[in-house]
XYZ file of C-alpha atoms in Angstrom:
759
model
C 45.260 27.005 18.535
C 42.770 25.437 20.938
C 43.434 21.881 22.002
C 41.365 19.222 20.283
C 38.817 17.265 22.240
C 38.819 13.588 21.283
C 35.147 13.134 22.081
C 34.272 16.023 19.836
C 35.542 14.118 16.811
C 32.669 11.637 17.017
C 29.799 12.871 14.822
C 26.430 13.387 16.424
C 24.796 10.773 14.224
C 27.431 8.125 14.858
C 26.162 4.553 14.911
C 28.570 3.491 17.612
C 26.783 1.561 20.367
C 26.023 3.559 23.506
C 28.197 2.991 26.525
C 27.078 1.196 29.699
C 26.069 4.441 31.360
C 23.912 5.462 28.385
C 22.236 2.031 28.262
C 21.520 2.137 31.982
C 20.002 5.596 31.662
C 17.829 4.417 28.762
C 16.616 1.391 30.727
C 15.731 3.477 33.748
C 13.997 6.177 31.696
C 11.772 3.593 29.935
C 11.143 1.341 32.936
C 8.022 3.274 33.937
C 6.385 2.340 30.610
C 7.994 -1.066 30.053
C 7.187 -2.617 33.444
C 3.372 -2.394 33.206
C 3.501 -3.316 29.511
C 5.504 -6.466 30.322
C 2.878 -7.554 32.845
C 0.098 -7.144 30.278
C 2.031 -9.169 27.686
C 2.776 -11.858 30.288
C -0.926 -12.231 31.064
C -1.668 -12.649 27.350
C 1.262 -14.996 26.668
C 0.614 -17.413 29.540
C -2.634 -19.035 28.326
C -1.568 -18.843 24.664
C 1.688 -20.695 25.376
C -0.161 -23.434 27.261
C -2.711 -23.814 24.473
C -0.115 -23.992 21.711
C 1.854 -26.632 23.636
C -1.296 -28.696 24.081
C -2.188 -28.377 20.391
C 1.337 -29.386 19.343
C 1.290 -32.631 21.298
C 4.323 -31.408 23.254
C 4.762 -31.350 27.027
C 2.752 -28.490 28.507
C 5.822 -26.918 30.090
C 7.518 -26.785 26.671
C 5.257 -23.863 25.810
C 6.285 -21.964 28.926
C 9.975 -22.724 28.339
C 9.665 -21.305 24.824
C 7.819 -18.230 26.109
C 10.490 -17.524 28.723
C 13.380 -18.108 26.309
C 11.692 -16.107 23.549
C 11.181 -13.167 25.853
C 14.624 -13.152 27.451
C 16.925 -14.332 24.627
C 15.158 -13.033 21.498
C 14.141 -9.896 23.372
C 17.761 -9.188 24.304
C 19.407 -10.033 20.973
C 16.717 -9.358 18.353
C 16.583 -6.437 15.953
C 12.996 -5.423 16.705
C 12.917 -3.821 20.169
C 9.128 -4.001 20.581
C 8.555 -7.473 19.122
C 7.661 -10.222 21.608
C 8.687 -13.797 20.803
C 7.432 -17.148 21.973
C 5.656 -20.295 20.734
C 3.424 -19.464 17.761
C 0.291 -21.003 16.336
C 1.882 -20.902 12.875
C 4.185 -23.822 13.776
C 1.623 -25.879 15.677
C 0.868 -28.208 12.786
C 4.542 -28.680 11.946
C 5.542 -29.462 15.537
C 2.648 -31.882 15.971
C 3.779 -33.776 12.880
C 7.387 -33.845 14.071
C 6.378 -35.162 17.496
C 4.362 -37.958 15.856
C 7.186 -38.870 13.479
C 10.322 -38.409 15.580
C 9.236 -38.057 19.210
C 9.651 -35.072 21.482
C 13.397 -35.103 22.178
C 14.308 -35.369 18.491
C 11.868 -32.517 17.805
C 13.857 -30.455 20.311
C 17.044 -31.244 18.374
C 15.326 -30.149 15.154
C 14.323 -26.884 16.860
C 17.920 -26.235 17.960
C 19.258 -27.057 14.485
C 16.687 -24.724 12.927
C 17.995 -22.022 15.251
C 21.514 -22.613 13.902
C 20.186 -22.196 10.350
C 18.545 -18.915 11.373
C 21.811 -17.758 12.946
C 23.635 -18.479 9.709
C 20.979 -16.602 7.745
C 21.352 -13.592 10.010
C 25.143 -13.625 9.951
C 25.036 -13.982 6.150
C 22.912 -10.798 6.041
C 20.106 -12.289 3.975
C 17.351 -11.175 6.304
C 15.443 -9.295 3.629
C 15.722 -12.254 1.257
C 13.551 -14.240 3.676
C 10.750 -11.798 2.904
C 10.847 -12.773 -0.797
C 7.766 -14.944 -0.392
C 4.453 -14.142 -1.992
C 2.233 -12.596 0.729
C -0.788 -14.488 -0.584
C 1.027 -17.786 0.058
C 1.845 -16.737 3.644
C -1.750 -15.659 4.265
C -3.110 -18.897 2.791
C -0.614 -20.883 4.886
C -1.836 -19.196 8.055
C -5.459 -19.778 7.058
C -4.686 -23.458 6.412
C -3.043 -23.704 9.831
C -6.114 -22.061 11.345
C -8.449 -24.611 9.747
C -6.189 -27.463 10.867
C -6.169 -26.154 14.455
C -9.950 -25.781 14.449
C -10.523 -29.327 13.170
C -8.056 -30.673 15.736
C -9.330 -28.756 18.746
C -12.994 -29.410 18.035
C -12.349 -33.027 19.044
C -10.653 -31.927 22.280
C -13.477 -29.509 23.053
C -16.018 -32.303 22.552
C -14.117 -34.492 25.002
C -12.397 -36.767 22.499
C -8.926 -37.233 21.040
C -7.672 -35.484 17.914
C -6.386 -37.561 14.989
C -3.079 -37.091 13.208
C -4.283 -35.174 10.127
C -6.873 -32.567 9.278
C -8.675 -34.923 6.881
C -8.960 -37.618 9.566
C -10.243 -35.045 12.036
C -12.821 -33.866 9.516
C -14.117 -37.346 8.705
C -14.235 -38.305 12.400
C -16.116 -35.162 13.422
C -19.670 -36.622 13.119
C -18.739 -39.475 15.483
C -17.167 -37.006 17.927
C -20.358 -34.937 17.945
C -22.409 -38.071 18.597
C -20.197 -39.072 21.556
C -19.827 -35.575 22.980
C -18.755 -35.110 26.621
C -21.277 -32.472 27.692
C -19.313 -30.810 30.525
C -16.179 -30.579 28.417
C -18.055 -29.084 25.474
C -19.883 -26.517 27.622
C -16.644 -25.331 29.200
C -15.012 -24.902 25.784
C -18.038 -23.098 24.386
C -18.015 -20.778 27.405
C -14.421 -19.785 26.641
C -15.309 -19.097 23.014
C -18.327 -17.017 24.070
C -16.249 -14.922 26.481
C -13.553 -14.241 23.895
C -16.056 -13.283 21.200
C -17.972 -10.883 23.438
C -14.967 -9.423 25.258
C -14.548 -6.502 22.851
C -18.092 -5.336 23.590
C -17.514 -4.988 27.333
C -16.687 -1.653 29.021
C -13.157 -0.329 28.582
C -12.385 -0.742 32.271
C -13.130 -4.465 32.049
C -11.194 -4.863 28.793
C -8.007 -3.767 30.512
C -7.796 -7.409 31.626
C -6.592 -9.545 28.667
C -9.496 -11.533 27.251
C -7.665 -14.894 27.002
C -6.557 -14.674 30.630
C -10.034 -13.730 31.839
C -11.668 -16.549 29.856
C -9.244 -19.226 31.038
C -9.338 -18.137 34.710
C -13.113 -17.700 34.855
C -14.022 -20.969 33.137
C -11.346 -22.902 35.049
C -12.796 -21.644 38.324
C -16.262 -22.647 37.115
C -15.017 -26.109 36.164
C -13.627 -26.713 39.653
C -17.087 -26.061 41.074
C -19.365 -27.791 38.563
C -17.197 -30.297 36.649
C -14.424 -31.621 38.908
C -14.033 -34.809 36.854
C -13.312 -33.134 33.514
C -9.917 -33.926 31.945
C -7.263 -31.364 32.858
C -3.651 -30.480 32.100
C -1.270 -32.871 33.799
C 2.500 -32.866 34.304
C 4.930 -33.546 37.099
C 7.283 -31.046 38.707
C 8.030 -27.435 37.804
C 9.437 -25.828 34.695
C 12.954 -26.856 35.752
C 11.871 -30.494 35.981
C 10.545 -30.266 32.404
C 13.934 -29.373 30.961
C 14.900 -32.199 28.570
C 18.058 -32.454 26.531
C 17.499 -33.147 22.823
C 18.533 -36.348 21.117
C 19.481 -37.137 17.533
C 17.180 -39.210 15.296
C 17.870 -42.925 14.952
C 17.530 -42.723 11.193
C 15.669 -40.971 8.373
C 18.173 -38.133 8.343
C 16.779 -36.774 5.106
C 13.359 -36.189 6.680
C 15.002 -34.636 9.735
C 17.060 -32.259 7.572
C 13.925 -31.243 5.663
C 12.180 -30.627 8.988
C 15.046 -28.365 10.106
C 14.762 -26.287 6.924
C 10.970 -26.149 7.262
C 11.033 -24.927 10.861
C 13.807 -22.424 10.108
C 12.072 -20.918 7.079
C 8.591 -20.728 8.595
C 9.898 -19.324 11.873
C 12.034 -16.769 10.015
C 9.281 -15.628 7.678
C 6.710 -15.367 10.466
C 9.148 -13.458 12.688
C 10.205 -11.014 9.972
C 6.646 -10.378 8.810
C 5.640 -9.765 12.414
C 8.592 -7.376 12.870
C 7.609 -5.420 9.756
C 4.041 -5.178 11.095
C 5.344 -3.894 14.436
C 7.330 -1.230 12.568
C 4.093 -0.026 10.984
C 2.485 0.216 14.437
C 5.044 2.798 15.485
C 8.068 0.765 16.436
C 11.585 1.723 15.368
C 12.847 0.246 12.107
C 13.815 -3.392 12.541
C 17.289 -4.673 11.785
C 16.121 -7.820 10.012
C 19.490 -9.580 10.044
C 19.875 -8.976 13.766
C 16.316 -10.185 14.287
C 17.228 -13.483 12.619
C 20.234 -13.768 14.920
C 17.995 -13.169 17.940
C 15.356 -15.655 16.799
C 18.007 -18.239 15.926
C 19.669 -17.858 19.328
C 16.313 -18.272 21.058
C 15.534 -21.438 19.096
C 18.928 -22.933 19.901
C 18.385 -22.299 23.618
C 14.727 -23.387 23.539
C 15.558 -26.607 21.699
C 18.426 -27.421 24.055
C 16.169 -26.903 27.096
C 13.180 -28.836 25.755
C 11.027 -25.946 24.547
C 8.861 -25.364 21.501
C 10.173 -23.468 18.448
C 10.202 -19.712 18.964
C 9.030 -17.004 16.556
C 8.032 -13.386 16.721
C 4.303 -13.375 17.529
C 2.129 -10.555 16.211
C -0.571 -10.972 18.891
C 1.868 -10.454 21.764
C 3.835 -7.816 19.864
C 0.703 -5.792 19.116
C -0.313 -6.076 22.764
C 3.144 -4.841 23.750
C 2.872 -1.771 21.509
C -0.685 -0.998 22.605
C 0.337 -1.314 26.269
C 2.826 1.515 25.780
C 6.160 -0.324 25.724
C 9.139 1.860 24.820
C 12.056 -0.561 24.568
C 13.086 -4.224 24.517
C 12.957 -4.242 28.336
C 9.237 -5.051 28.172
C 9.774 -8.231 26.124
C 12.621 -9.341 28.388
C 10.612 -8.768 31.572
C 7.642 -10.654 30.137
C 9.932 -13.683 29.770
C 11.096 -13.255 33.364
C 7.483 -13.200 34.614
C 6.709 -16.407 32.677
C 9.743 -18.090 34.232
C 8.863 -16.961 37.771
C 5.215 -18.007 37.461
C 6.117 -21.416 35.990
C 8.555 -22.068 38.832
C 6.355 -20.930 41.718
C 2.772 -21.575 40.613
C 2.957 -24.663 38.401
C 0.222 -26.332 40.449
C -2.349 -23.766 39.326
C -1.745 -24.698 35.703
C -2.918 -28.263 36.353
C -6.381 -26.966 37.238
C -7.018 -25.876 33.631
C -9.290 -28.265 31.679
C -8.097 -29.338 28.232
C -11.380 -28.207 26.723
C -10.744 -24.683 28.035
C -7.478 -24.515 26.113
C -9.292 -26.036 23.133
C -11.818 -23.204 23.185
C -8.978 -20.685 23.330
C -7.248 -22.338 20.377
C -10.462 -22.422 18.349
C -10.630 -18.629 18.518
C -6.911 -18.320 17.720
C -7.321 -20.605 14.721
C -10.350 -18.677 13.496
C -8.395 -15.404 13.699
C -5.812 -16.843 11.323
C -8.525 -17.044 8.652
C -9.114 -13.467 7.514
C -11.962 -12.604 5.156
C -10.012 -9.483 4.169
C -7.209 -11.678 2.819
C -9.686 -13.591 0.659
C -11.132 -10.334 -0.692
C -7.645 -9.012 -1.411
C -6.651 -12.168 -3.276
C -9.868 -11.948 -5.292
C -9.227 -8.297 -6.152
C -5.595 -8.897 -7.141
C -6.286 -12.042 -9.138
C -4.507 -14.320 -6.648
C -7.549 -16.291 -5.483
C -6.356 -19.441 -7.255
C -2.985 -19.323 -5.457
C -4.713 -18.652 -2.131
C -7.204 -21.487 -2.557
C -4.710 -24.087 -3.777
C -2.222 -23.259 -1.006
C -4.907 -23.429 1.681
C -6.298 -26.758 0.439
C -2.824 -28.299 0.128
C -1.791 -27.154 3.610
C -4.928 -28.735 5.072
C -5.039 -31.881 2.932
C -1.306 -32.661 2.662
C 0.968 -30.899 5.110
C 2.321 -27.449 5.701
C 5.636 -27.790 3.850
C 4.154 -29.401 0.740
C 1.302 -26.895 0.733
C 3.666 -23.915 0.901
C 5.952 -25.336 -1.805
C 2.973 -25.951 -4.098
C 1.652 -22.468 -3.355
C 4.996 -20.811 -4.120
C 5.365 -22.798 -7.337
C 1.853 -21.839 -8.439
C 2.465 -18.172 -7.540
C 5.648 -18.208 -9.642
C 3.783 -19.787 -12.554
C 1.047 -17.158 -12.307
C 3.639 -14.377 -12.392
C 5.291 -16.006 -15.401
C 1.906 -16.359 -17.105
C 1.100 -12.690 -16.529
C 4.498 -11.641 -17.836
C 4.343 -13.818 -20.919
C 0.692 -13.353 -21.795
C 0.018 -9.928 -23.292
C -3.574 -8.691 -23.344
C -4.478 -8.447 -27.046
C -8.062 -7.872 -28.179
C -9.832 -6.744 -31.339
C -12.991 -4.629 -31.027
C -15.406 -4.354 -33.921
C -16.726 -0.831 -34.586
C -20.126 0.124 -33.199
C -20.936 2.053 -36.371
C -20.009 1.474 -39.998
C -18.005 4.688 -40.329
C -15.825 3.983 -37.301
C -12.509 2.090 -37.375
C -11.696 -1.214 -35.736
C -9.792 -1.071 -32.455
C -6.961 -3.384 -31.431
C -5.834 -3.023 -27.811
C -2.454 -4.385 -26.706
C -1.306 -4.218 -23.090
C 1.291 -5.846 -20.871
C 4.660 -7.383 -21.716
C 4.860 -7.911 -25.465
C 7.431 -10.592 -26.261
C 7.776 -13.355 -28.872
C 5.724 -15.604 -26.544
C 2.677 -13.500 -27.487
C 3.190 -13.744 -31.262
C 0.618 -16.545 -31.841
C -2.072 -14.560 -30.035
C -1.016 -11.322 -31.767
C -1.271 -12.881 -35.228
C -4.606 -14.520 -34.432
C -6.139 -11.260 -33.209
C -4.673 -9.078 -35.967
C -5.843 -11.399 -38.713
C -9.356 -11.332 -37.282
C -9.588 -7.732 -38.538
C -11.094 -7.743 -42.061
C -8.937 -6.537 -44.930
C -9.579 -2.988 -46.052
C -10.877 -1.899 -42.632
C -9.339 1.123 -40.923
C -7.722 0.247 -37.601
C -6.518 2.108 -34.511
C -3.965 0.063 -32.543
C -3.710 1.164 -28.897
C -0.321 -0.017 -27.668
C 0.048 0.140 -23.872
C 3.105 -2.037 -23.309
C 5.586 -2.110 -20.446
C 7.964 -4.228 -22.540
C 8.230 -4.660 -26.287
C 10.797 -6.959 -27.893
C 12.089 -6.905 -31.458
C 10.088 -9.922 -32.645
C 6.787 -8.465 -31.482
C 7.654 -5.098 -33.019
C 8.480 -6.664 -36.384
C 5.276 -8.704 -36.422
C 3.149 -5.657 -35.688
C 4.903 -3.512 -38.332
C 4.602 -6.294 -40.922
C 0.845 -6.594 -40.300
C 0.514 -2.799 -40.461
C 2.059 -2.762 -43.937
C -0.133 -5.637 -45.071
C -3.275 -3.903 -43.855
C -2.274 -0.646 -45.518
C -1.684 -2.508 -48.771
C -5.406 -3.385 -48.753
C -6.259 0.330 -48.808
C -6.880 0.718 -45.078
C -5.267 3.129 -42.652
C -3.563 1.886 -39.493
C -2.853 4.347 -36.690
C -0.557 3.197 -33.898
C -1.199 4.982 -30.609
C 1.508 4.477 -28.008
C 0.478 4.845 -24.369
C 2.919 2.647 -22.448
C 6.477 3.073 -21.245
C 8.115 1.606 -24.339
C 9.449 3.523 -27.343
C 7.867 1.760 -30.316
C 9.967 2.084 -33.466
C 9.502 0.924 -37.011
C 11.882 -1.992 -37.479
C 12.730 -0.905 -41.008
C 13.458 2.833 -40.761
C 13.470 3.343 -36.972
C 10.711 5.933 -37.246
C 8.553 6.343 -34.134
C 4.909 5.574 -34.811
C 3.183 8.579 -33.251
C -0.307 9.810 -33.864
C 0.614 13.489 -33.495
C -0.521 15.089 -36.793
C 2.040 17.863 -36.399
C 4.914 15.356 -36.698
C 3.733 12.749 -39.194
C 1.571 12.629 -42.311
C -2.057 11.694 -41.961
C -3.208 8.186 -42.801
C -4.703 7.904 -46.274
C -8.273 7.218 -45.115
C -10.302 9.354 -42.714
C -13.746 7.846 -43.128
C -14.508 8.020 -39.422
C -14.218 11.827 -39.306
C -17.407 13.926 -39.493
C -18.559 15.036 -42.900
C -16.729 18.108 -44.149
C -13.578 17.545 -42.096
C -10.633 17.133 -44.447
C -7.118 15.959 -43.722
C -5.478 19.018 -45.324
C -2.927 20.906 -43.229
C -3.384 24.594 -42.514
C -0.691 27.169 -43.278
C 1.004 26.637 -39.938
C 1.366 22.916 -40.457
C -1.230 22.205 -37.741
C -4.691 20.679 -37.759
C -6.632 22.349 -34.924
C -10.029 20.806 -35.609
C -8.516 17.520 -36.693
C -6.457 17.358 -33.488
C -9.476 18.091 -31.331
C -11.576 15.456 -33.060
C -8.822 12.860 -32.813
C -8.448 13.740 -29.152
C -12.174 13.320 -28.552
C -12.084 10.013 -30.377
C -9.222 8.834 -28.156
C -11.079 10.090 -25.068
C -14.172 8.099 -25.977
C -12.133 4.961 -26.645
C -9.682 5.068 -23.753
C -10.873 7.338 -20.977
C -14.631 7.899 -21.007
C -15.390 4.653 -19.193
C -12.807 5.540 -16.524
C -14.075 9.098 -16.103
C -17.719 8.026 -15.899
C -17.532 6.716 -12.287
C -15.840 9.954 -11.215
C -18.667 12.136 -12.502
C -21.643 9.962 -11.561
C -22.259 12.076 -8.453
C -22.015 15.290 -10.492
C -24.775 14.587 -12.969
C -27.393 16.502 -10.982
C -25.212 19.360 -9.742
C -21.805 20.541 -8.626
C -20.251 21.288 -5.258
C -16.773 22.769 -5.818
C -14.789 23.997 -2.845
C -12.650 26.598 -4.651
C -13.086 29.402 -7.168
C -9.905 29.458 -9.258
C -9.226 32.747 -11.080
C -6.602 32.139 -13.757
C -5.313 33.646 -16.972
C -6.646 32.393 -20.284
C -3.107 31.390 -21.300
C -3.197 27.872 -22.805
C -0.090 26.844 -20.846
C -1.860 27.138 -17.484
C -3.904 24.077 -16.473
C -5.584 24.656 -13.073
C -6.576 21.015 -12.530
C -3.072 19.817 -13.380
C -1.166 22.137 -11.040
C -3.623 21.563 -8.173
C -3.983 17.787 -8.705
C -7.755 18.208 -8.668
C -10.462 16.409 -10.576
C -13.929 16.968 -12.007
C -16.146 19.026 -9.737
C -13.346 20.334 -7.484
C -12.690 23.744 -9.051
C -15.017 26.453 -10.334
C -12.683 28.110 -12.824
C -12.883 31.745 -13.936
C -10.392 32.573 -16.688
C -9.724 35.949 -18.242
C -6.832 37.891 -19.720
C -4.428 38.708 -16.903
C -6.448 36.895 -14.172
C -7.967 40.180 -12.971
C -10.866 40.955 -10.636
C -13.224 43.904 -11.223
C -14.766 45.458 -8.133
C -16.370 48.501 -9.668
C -19.235 46.698 -11.377
C -17.747 47.313 -14.800
C -17.766 43.643 -15.792
C -20.897 41.628 -15.132
C -19.293 38.310 -16.090
C -16.701 38.527 -13.295
C -19.147 39.889 -10.718
C -21.691 37.196 -11.550
C -19.020 34.467 -11.241
C -17.994 35.763 -7.805
C -21.618 35.937 -6.667
C -22.388 32.452 -7.992
C -19.312 31.008 -6.283
C -19.876 32.633 -2.877
C -23.653 32.839 -2.638
C -24.722 30.031 -4.950
C -22.100 27.349 -4.316
C -20.698 28.480 -0.933
C -17.095 27.821 -1.898
C -14.572 27.712 0.947
C -11.646 29.351 -0.824
C -10.640 31.524 -3.751
C -7.371 31.413 -5.672
C -5.872 34.020 -7.981
C -3.156 32.472 -10.124
C -0.756 34.366 -12.362
C 1.990 32.849 -14.466
C 5.385 33.537 -15.991
C 5.888 35.215 -19.390
C 2.295 36.485 -19.309
C 1.147 38.160 -22.553
C -1.298 40.422 -20.689
C 1.503 41.731 -18.445
C 3.669 42.301 -21.544
C 0.845 44.420 -22.941
C 0.596 46.381 -19.670
C 4.313 47.197 -19.763
C 4.190 48.104 -23.459
C 1.135 50.309 -22.865
C 2.780 52.106 -19.924
C 6.032 52.658 -21.772
C 4.545 54.060 -24.991
C 4.245 51.002 -27.216
C 0.507 50.352 -26.942
C -0.526 46.909 -28.272
C -2.559 46.949 -31.481
C -5.336 44.607 -30.337
C -8.356 46.871 -30.525
C -10.354 49.075 -28.229
C -11.820 46.233 -26.185
C -8.425 44.896 -25.248
C -7.210 48.372 -24.325
C -10.240 48.853 -22.076
C -9.620 45.511 -20.410
C -6.024 46.495 -19.612
C -7.399 49.219 -17.367
C -8.010 46.541 -14.704
C -4.293 45.611 -14.668
C -2.652 49.050 -15.036
C -2.552 49.672 -11.233
C -0.249 46.663 -10.979
C 2.370 48.464 -13.103
C 2.195 51.506 -10.858
C 2.667 49.299 -7.781
C 5.661 47.633 -9.444
C 7.322 50.969 -10.165
C 6.786 52.244 -6.612
C 8.499 49.232 -5.047
C 5.728 46.851 -4.014
C 6.988 44.308 -1.406
C 6.105 41.430 -3.730
C 8.211 42.931 -6.510
C 11.157 43.393 -4.158
C 10.902 39.776 -2.946
C 10.570 38.440 -6.511
C 13.570 40.461 -7.684
C 15.632 39.036 -4.825
C 14.709 35.533 -6.052
C 15.951 36.388 -9.556
C 12.601 36.714 -11.347
C 12.429 38.984 -14.389
C 10.677 42.343 -14.395
C 7.804 40.818 -16.375
C 7.292 38.038 -13.840
C 7.594 40.512 -10.965
C 4.668 42.386 -12.514
C 2.626 39.166 -12.754
C 3.191 38.508 -9.039
C 2.343 42.089 -8.063
C -0.804 41.790 -10.162
C -1.836 38.677 -8.187
C -1.327 40.564 -4.897
C -3.454 43.481 -6.095
C -6.254 41.183 -7.265
C -6.322 39.640 -3.781
C -6.778 43.134 -2.341
C -9.634 43.726 -4.779
C -11.320 40.586 -3.471
C -11.118 42.036 0.039
C -12.838 45.213 -1.195
C -15.439 43.512 -3.369
C -19.023 43.799 -2.026
C -19.592 40.034 -2.433
C -16.282 38.493 -1.394
C -15.144 41.170 1.067
C -17.625 40.387 3.889
C -17.080 36.642 3.477
C -13.301 37.079 3.737
C -13.614 39.370 6.755
C -15.853 36.902 8.614
C -13.599 33.934 7.919
C -16.235 32.182 5.834
C -13.891 32.446 2.862
C -10.121 32.487 2.436
C -8.128 33.821 -0.513
C -4.747 32.663 -1.801
C -2.402 33.998 -4.459
C -0.330 31.705 -6.672
C 2.235 32.163 -9.424
C 2.939 29.371 -11.897
C 6.484 29.393 -13.264
C 6.144 27.657 -16.627
C 9.873 27.117 -17.100
C 10.350 25.173 -13.856
C 6.737 23.884 -13.652
C 6.718 25.041 -10.016
C 4.014 26.954 -8.139
C 4.944 29.873 -5.860
C 2.774 31.271 -3.061
C 2.091 35.023 -3.378
C 1.179 36.979 -0.236
C 0.675 40.737 0.252
C 4.133 40.872 1.845
C 6.130 38.776 -0.633
C 6.506 35.322 -2.141
C 7.201 31.907 -0.644
C 8.233 28.615 -2.174
C 5.656 25.899 -1.511
C 6.790 22.727 0.268
C 4.964 19.656 1.700
C 5.134 20.928 5.274
C 3.031 23.971 4.323
C 0.295 21.721 2.997
C 0.373 19.659 6.189
C 0.088 22.783 8.338
C -2.790 24.043 6.215
């Protein structure tokens, strides 16, 4: 026996971490893409970090400390390789409030403690639970933060001082406009103008990050034309700004609430950003590991005197767009921030405060997305969005989010408990009343159910359309009781079930179906056309009755939904495919092709045959109309299993001719060559036999192949197929498995999604 190799026992898809050599190889192989990407992200992060620090009321260098720590620590330990972390605008309002209430060093302690909470969340493996927040609340929170930033920074741009709350900033805005500092305002407006027009510049220019270009250009201008404008000021380098945190002197309850607030907001923002990065093409994020990385970064940032750290979608998107391949890019971006802050701190002090204010105005405006408002309006969440936004701006971020979440929960509860129940009076005297019931039908909806049902006059026929996703016993009993009462007045009550529930009569457990083949007809049929009686035929079926009931249901339930789909078809049709199928009632071309009105021009005949000898004008005219009149792109010939026409062909060939008249016998002449091909070993028959199909189904598939050949020889379709203007496909529908098989001249092939993608 050969000796075993220990390394060979490790499966190829093992999740064991790669060894040092493998990691080194990966770093080196991606360095060519990660190095330039890290420089681009650094150039974007630098002005944003300075602006966020200024808006938070924190030391300017705190923003750069957070950027460096976020890049190096979160980049190394996080679960999203392409996400870039640093100070985020989403926490600006929170940090500003903490600085006002506790001071900067206590705020740093709160940041570090929030990091510990995030670490515990990650270790506890509840990363996905942090995403259990209504998206509309998160979007409204960000919009509220954006409005708060705008109101705050408008004062700075105008040369004044921002107040402590958004309401105070709003009320003081007229006075700030009156006392505007012209140079300061012009510099801020210049930054805004550059950022808004940057996307319209040539691609070569846009390779430079817009925020960096705006800050550098306007700062240089300010040195020349406005040397006295107020600028960023600090002493020393980034290492001199390091400040150890301190514990609060009191009010521990408020401090603990602040820790939870920072931890939750930072976690949610980071995880949402990571999920967005995944959608941009990044590898799937390990959300628990990401929380560990973010928590570690916040502990380090807080201990060193930095701002809270989160995953930032702006920097992360820039990282992906710049071509980053691994976490090396995020780590290097943090290194560049650290190096620049240590060596070129003096350049930062040249930046006017109004320049950063202009930058933050654009950042704040980007947090307010019109698309989010439209989405909330379309989904019925506009109330939650509006209330959350107003509360975030008027109160504070934590209270606003809590109120928003509570309102979102109440709205969900309201939707669950409140079934949609309506009564519709008939448009004509002979028609029945309609009662529509939709949603979750529980005992909470009984008052509304009884009120609506009793609005229907006694003795009036009623159709109840039940479209419930949940139906409890109390609701069921109430509906059955009313049904019996209404029937006792001489009316008929038909219950139509369309939802996912199984409605049963509470008394005898009999399903209430409207299928006339299973249950007796209601006693009154006054809404049927004159002359239509409810009597069963000999087979126990009601063909005309079924059709009329189906049309009635179509008019009531589906016509208004179909109408928008056919509006463009009222003046003409433009199908892309001629579908030749058998007349068999079990074959539904639109169903098996997932097509809708106007997509298929359907030609149906016995045995799905094609005549190319001019013997049948109906088929020839359909081919001519499809190719020359409608310019279809493709043609399909579709056979099916257990085909009656193919049974007749076999019986005819083997001496038991079907007794269906001369016309049917003449028609079979078009399909008889298929039997001959079957008996001489057609490749399709051989392939179908190998797949286990019966002799009858083999004949159906061979027949499809021969009809395709007839299309190639037909004077109308042949030239179009030869020139490539038209393509032809053969299909076989297996009724038993409800699967469609591709038929080619050489054999058969099972259809799969990859074939559709290739096509």
